[in-house]
PDB file of C-alpha atoms in Angstrom:
ATOM      1  CA  UNK A   1      15.911  -6.136   3.840  1.00 74.00           C
ATOM      2  CA  UNK A   2      12.733  -7.070   2.017  1.00 90.00           C
ATOM      3  CA  UNK A   3      10.263  -4.819   0.231  1.00 91.00           C
ATOM      4  CA  UNK A   4       7.126  -3.811   2.139  1.00 89.00           C
ATOM      5  CA  UNK A   5       5.146  -3.819  -1.138  1.00 88.00           C
ATOM      6  CA  UNK A   6       6.062  -7.182  -2.657  1.00 92.00           C
ATOM      7  CA  UNK A   7       8.542  -8.898  -0.339  1.00 92.00           C
ATOM      8  CA  UNK A   8      11.325  -8.657  -2.935  1.00 94.00           C
ATOM      9  CA  UNK A   9      14.983  -7.951  -2.263  1.00 95.00           C
ATOM     10  CA  UNK A  10      15.883  -4.286  -1.797  1.00 95.00           C
ATOM     11  CA  UNK A  11      19.004  -2.294  -2.509  1.00 95.00           C
ATOM     12  CA  UNK A  12      20.047   0.399  -0.009  1.00 95.00           C
ATOM     13  CA  UNK A  13      21.207   3.791  -1.259  1.00 96.00           C
ATOM     14  CA  UNK A  14      22.680   6.668   0.763  1.00 96.00           C
ATOM     15  CA  UNK A  15      20.835   9.956   0.268  1.00 95.00           C
ATOM     16  CA  UNK A  16      22.938  13.139   0.405  1.00 93.00           C
ATOM     17  CA  UNK A  17      21.798  15.833   2.831  1.00 92.00           C
ATOM     18  CA  UNK A  18      20.593  18.091   0.013  1.00 93.00           C
ATOM     19  CA  UNK A  19      18.196  15.386  -1.209  1.00 93.00           C
ATOM     20  CA  UNK A  20      16.800  14.184   2.135  1.00 91.00           C
ATOM     21  CA  UNK A  21      13.883  16.579   1.916  1.00 91.00           C
ATOM     22  CA  UNK A  22      12.577  14.353  -0.895  1.00 89.00           C
ATOM     23  CA  UNK A  23      12.793  11.212   1.213  1.00 86.00           C
ATOM     24  CA  UNK A  24       9.701  10.619   3.342  1.00 75.00           C
ATOM     25  CA  UNK A  25      10.682  10.570   7.004  1.00 78.00           C
ATOM     26  CA  UNK A  26      14.045  12.268   6.513  1.00 74.00           C
ATOM     27  CA  UNK A  27      15.996   9.006   6.870  1.00 87.00           C
ATOM     28  CA  UNK A  28      19.706   8.740   6.049  1.00 90.00           C
ATOM     29  CA  UNK A  29      19.038   6.628   2.987  1.00 94.00           C
ATOM     30  CA  UNK A  30      16.515   4.853   0.839  1.00 94.00           C
ATOM     31  CA  UNK A  31      15.865   1.328  -0.264  1.00 95.00           C
ATOM     32  CA  UNK A  32      14.602   0.458  -3.713  1.00 95.00           C
ATOM     33  CA  UNK A  33      13.049  -2.880  -4.511  1.00 96.00           C
ATOM     34  CA  UNK A  34      14.749  -4.923  -7.203  1.00 95.00           C
ATOM     35  CA  UNK A  35      11.391  -6.493  -8.073  1.00 95.00           C
ATOM     36  CA  UNK A  36       8.859  -3.636  -8.064  1.00 95.00           C
ATOM     37  CA  UNK A  37      10.948  -0.423  -7.693  1.00 95.00           C
ATOM     38  CA  UNK A  38       9.085   0.625  -4.535  1.00 94.00           C
ATOM     39  CA  UNK A  39      11.107   2.942  -2.304  1.00 92.00           C
ATOM     40  CA  UNK A  40      11.388   2.973   1.453  1.00 90.00           C
ATOM     41  CA  UNK A  41      13.533   4.732   4.048  1.00 91.00           C
ATOM     42  CA  UNK A  42      16.535   3.187   5.785  1.00 92.00           C
ATOM     43  CA  UNK A  43      18.593   4.444   8.678  1.00 90.00           C
ATOM     44  CA  UNK A  44      21.587   2.285   7.764  1.00 91.00           C
ATOM     45  CA  UNK A  45      22.532   2.894   4.114  1.00 94.00           C
ATOM     46  CA  UNK A  46      25.964   2.000   2.754  1.00 95.00           C
ATOM     47  CA  UNK A  47      28.718   4.631   2.781  1.00 94.00           C
ATOM     48  CA  UNK A  48      28.801   4.910  -1.008  1.00 94.00           C
ATOM     49  CA  UNK A  49      26.173   4.666  -3.708  1.00 95.00           C
ATOM     50  CA  UNK A  50      25.982   1.174  -5.199  1.00 95.00           C
ATOM     51  CA  UNK A  51      25.848   0.604  -8.933  1.00 95.00           C
ATOM     52  CA  UNK A  52      22.147   1.176  -9.592  1.00 95.00           C
ATOM     53  CA  UNK A  53      22.370  -0.221 -13.110  1.00 95.00           C
ATOM     54  CA  UNK A  54      21.916  -3.551 -11.307  1.00 94.00           C
ATOM     55  CA  UNK A  55      18.207  -2.633 -11.251  1.00 95.00           C
ATOM     56  CA  UNK A  56      18.199  -2.076 -15.000  1.00 94.00           C
ATOM     57  CA  UNK A  57      20.568  -0.726 -17.639  1.00 94.00           C
ATOM     58  CA  UNK A  58      18.190   2.233 -17.930  1.00 94.00           C
ATOM     59  CA  UNK A  59      19.278   3.549 -14.535  1.00 96.00           C
ATOM     60  CA  UNK A  60      22.008   6.185 -14.661  1.00 95.00           C
ATOM     61  CA  UNK A  61      25.450   4.973 -13.612  1.00 93.00           C
ATOM     62  CA  UNK A  62      26.336   8.397 -12.168  1.00 94.00           C
ATOM     63  CA  UNK A  63      25.183   8.816  -8.548  1.00 94.00           C
ATOM     64  CA  UNK A  64      24.330  12.494  -9.189  1.00 95.00           C
ATOM     65  CA  UNK A  65      21.501  11.329 -11.474  1.00 96.00           C
ATOM     66  CA  UNK A  66      20.849   7.859 -10.043  1.00 96.00           C
ATOM     67  CA  UNK A  67      19.992   8.843  -6.459  1.00 96.00           C
ATOM     68  CA  UNK A  68      17.432  11.515  -7.455  1.00 96.00           C
ATOM     69  CA  UNK A  69      16.021   8.986  -9.937  1.00 96.00           C
ATOM     70  CA  UNK A  70      15.509   6.463  -7.110  1.00 96.00           C
ATOM     71  CA  UNK A  71      13.701   9.118  -5.077  1.00 95.00           C
ATOM     72  CA  UNK A  72      11.611  10.090  -8.100  1.00 95.00           C
ATOM     73  CA  UNK A  73      10.565   6.491  -8.714  1.00 94.00           C
ATOM     74  CA  UNK A  74       9.594   6.140  -5.086  1.00 92.00           C
ATOM     75  CA  UNK A  75       7.340   9.193  -5.164  1.00 93.00           C
ATOM     76  CA  UNK A  76       5.441   8.181  -8.312  1.00 93.00           C
ATOM     77  CA  UNK A  77       2.747   6.436  -6.304  1.00 89.00           C
ATOM     78  CA  UNK A  78       1.142   9.827  -5.676  1.00 88.00           C
ATOM     79  CA  UNK A  79       1.783  12.506  -8.282  1.00 87.00           C
ATOM     80  CA  UNK A  80      -0.817  14.796  -6.753  1.00 86.00           C
ATOM     81  CA  UNK A  81       0.690  14.622  -3.283  1.00 90.00           C
ATOM     82  CA  UNK A  82       4.333  14.828  -4.399  1.00 90.00           C
ATOM     83  CA  UNK A  83       4.055  17.057  -7.482  1.00 92.00           C
ATOM     84  CA  UNK A  84       6.507  19.710  -6.287  1.00 93.00           C
ATOM     85  CA  UNK A  85       9.111  17.149  -5.158  1.00 94.00           C
ATOM     86  CA  UNK A  86       8.768  15.148  -8.383  1.00 94.00           C
ATOM     87  CA  UNK A  87       9.212  18.273 -10.508  1.00 94.00           C
ATOM     88  CA  UNK A  88      12.355  19.242  -8.585  1.00 95.00           C
ATOM     89  CA  UNK A  89      13.775  15.721  -8.907  1.00 95.00           C
ATOM     90  CA  UNK A  90      13.026  15.598 -12.649  1.00 94.00           C
ATOM     91  CA  UNK A  91      14.971  18.832 -13.081  1.00 94.00           C
ATOM     92  CA  UNK A  92      17.828  17.557 -10.929  1.00 95.00           C
ATOM     93  CA  UNK A  93      18.164  14.341 -12.959  1.00 96.00           C
ATOM     94  CA  UNK A  94      18.155  16.375 -16.182  1.00 95.00           C
ATOM     95  CA  UNK A  95      20.849  18.740 -14.843  1.00 96.00           C
ATOM     96  CA  UNK A  96      22.971  15.671 -14.069  1.00 96.00           C
ATOM     97  CA  UNK A  97      22.840  14.779 -17.774  1.00 95.00           C
ATOM     98  CA  UNK A  98      20.174  12.060 -17.841  1.00 96.00           C
ATOM     99  CA  UNK A  99      16.764  12.117 -19.531  1.00 95.00           C
ATOM    100  CA  UNK A 100      14.420  11.003 -16.718  1.00 95.00           C
ATOM    101  CA  UNK A 101      11.515  10.355 -19.093  1.00 95.00           C
ATOM    102  CA  UNK A 102      13.657   7.984 -21.139  1.00 95.00           C
ATOM    103  CA  UNK A 103      14.639   6.164 -17.942  1.00 96.00           C
ATOM    104  CA  UNK A 104      10.974   5.807 -16.961  1.00 96.00           C
ATOM    105  CA  UNK A 105      10.117   4.573 -20.493  1.00 95.00           C
ATOM    106  CA  UNK A 106      12.805   1.922 -20.364  1.00 96.00           C
ATOM    107  CA  UNK A 107      11.917   0.863 -16.824  1.00 96.00           C
ATOM    108  CA  UNK A 108       8.259   0.565 -17.872  1.00 96.00           C
ATOM    109  CA  UNK A 109       9.316  -1.829 -20.615  1.00 95.00           C
ATOM    110  CA  UNK A 110      11.549  -3.854 -18.291  1.00 95.00           C
ATOM    111  CA  UNK A 111       9.352  -4.017 -15.180  1.00 95.00           C
ATOM    112  CA  UNK A 112       5.882  -3.859 -16.749  1.00 92.00           C
ATOM    113  CA  UNK A 113       3.153  -4.978 -14.349  1.00 93.00           C
ATOM    114  CA  UNK A 114       5.715  -5.849 -11.657  1.00 94.00           C
ATOM    115  CA  UNK A 115       6.421  -2.153 -10.955  1.00 94.00           C
ATOM    116  CA  UNK A 116       4.680  -0.684  -7.898  1.00 93.00           C
ATOM    117  CA  UNK A 117       2.996   1.896 -10.161  1.00 94.00           C
ATOM    118  CA  UNK A 118       1.994   1.926 -13.820  1.00 94.00           C
ATOM    119  CA  UNK A 119       5.199   3.502 -15.143  1.00 94.00           C
ATOM    120  CA  UNK A 120       3.904   3.888 -18.700  1.00 92.00           C
ATOM    121  CA  UNK A 121       0.944   5.938 -17.494  1.00 92.00           C
ATOM    122  CA  UNK A 122       3.074   7.922 -15.049  1.00 92.00           C
ATOM    123  CA  UNK A 123       5.531   8.741 -17.837  1.00 89.00           C
ATOM    124  CA  UNK A 124       2.805  10.574 -19.743  1.00 86.00           C
ATOM    125  CA  UNK A 125       1.867  12.493 -16.600  1.00 88.00           C
ATOM    126  CA  UNK A 126       5.516  13.354 -15.903  1.00 88.00           C
ATOM    127  CA  UNK A 127       5.882  14.783 -19.388  1.00 85.00           C
ATOM    128  CA  UNK A 128       3.178  17.302 -18.527  1.00 81.00           C
ATOM    129  CA  UNK A 129       5.124  18.398 -15.430  1.00 74.00           C
ATOM    130  CA  UNK A 130       8.188  19.384 -17.460  1.00 71.00           C
TER     131      UNK A 130
END
C-alpha cells in the first residue's frame, strides 16, 4: 500500500481494541509511511505487530509503546484538533517505559523535512502538553 501523502511505502500495524478510539475511522489497524511517517487506517492489518524499529532505531521495539507511538505520530498534523488523544497517547507511551519526546526528537533528526509534519516544532508543543 502506498502513502496518500507522499506515495511512499507504508507499513501496516494492528491496533488493539483499547487503542482504536485514537485511530480516525475506527479501522482495525493503521499504516505508517516509511518515508514521511504519515498515518492512515487499514482494514487488513497483520495479525502481529511488525518490528517498528524498521522505521528508525528511535521507535520502541515493544509493541505496548510502539503502537501508541505510531498513532501519536499520525495525529501530530493537528494538535488543536487531537489534543486530548495526543495527551492520552503520550501518557500511554510513557507508562510503557518509553520517552515519547525523545522518540520525536530522534525522528525529527532522522526524517527532517521528509516528515509529514515539522517534528522539531511539534516536539516543543508536545512538551507543553505533558
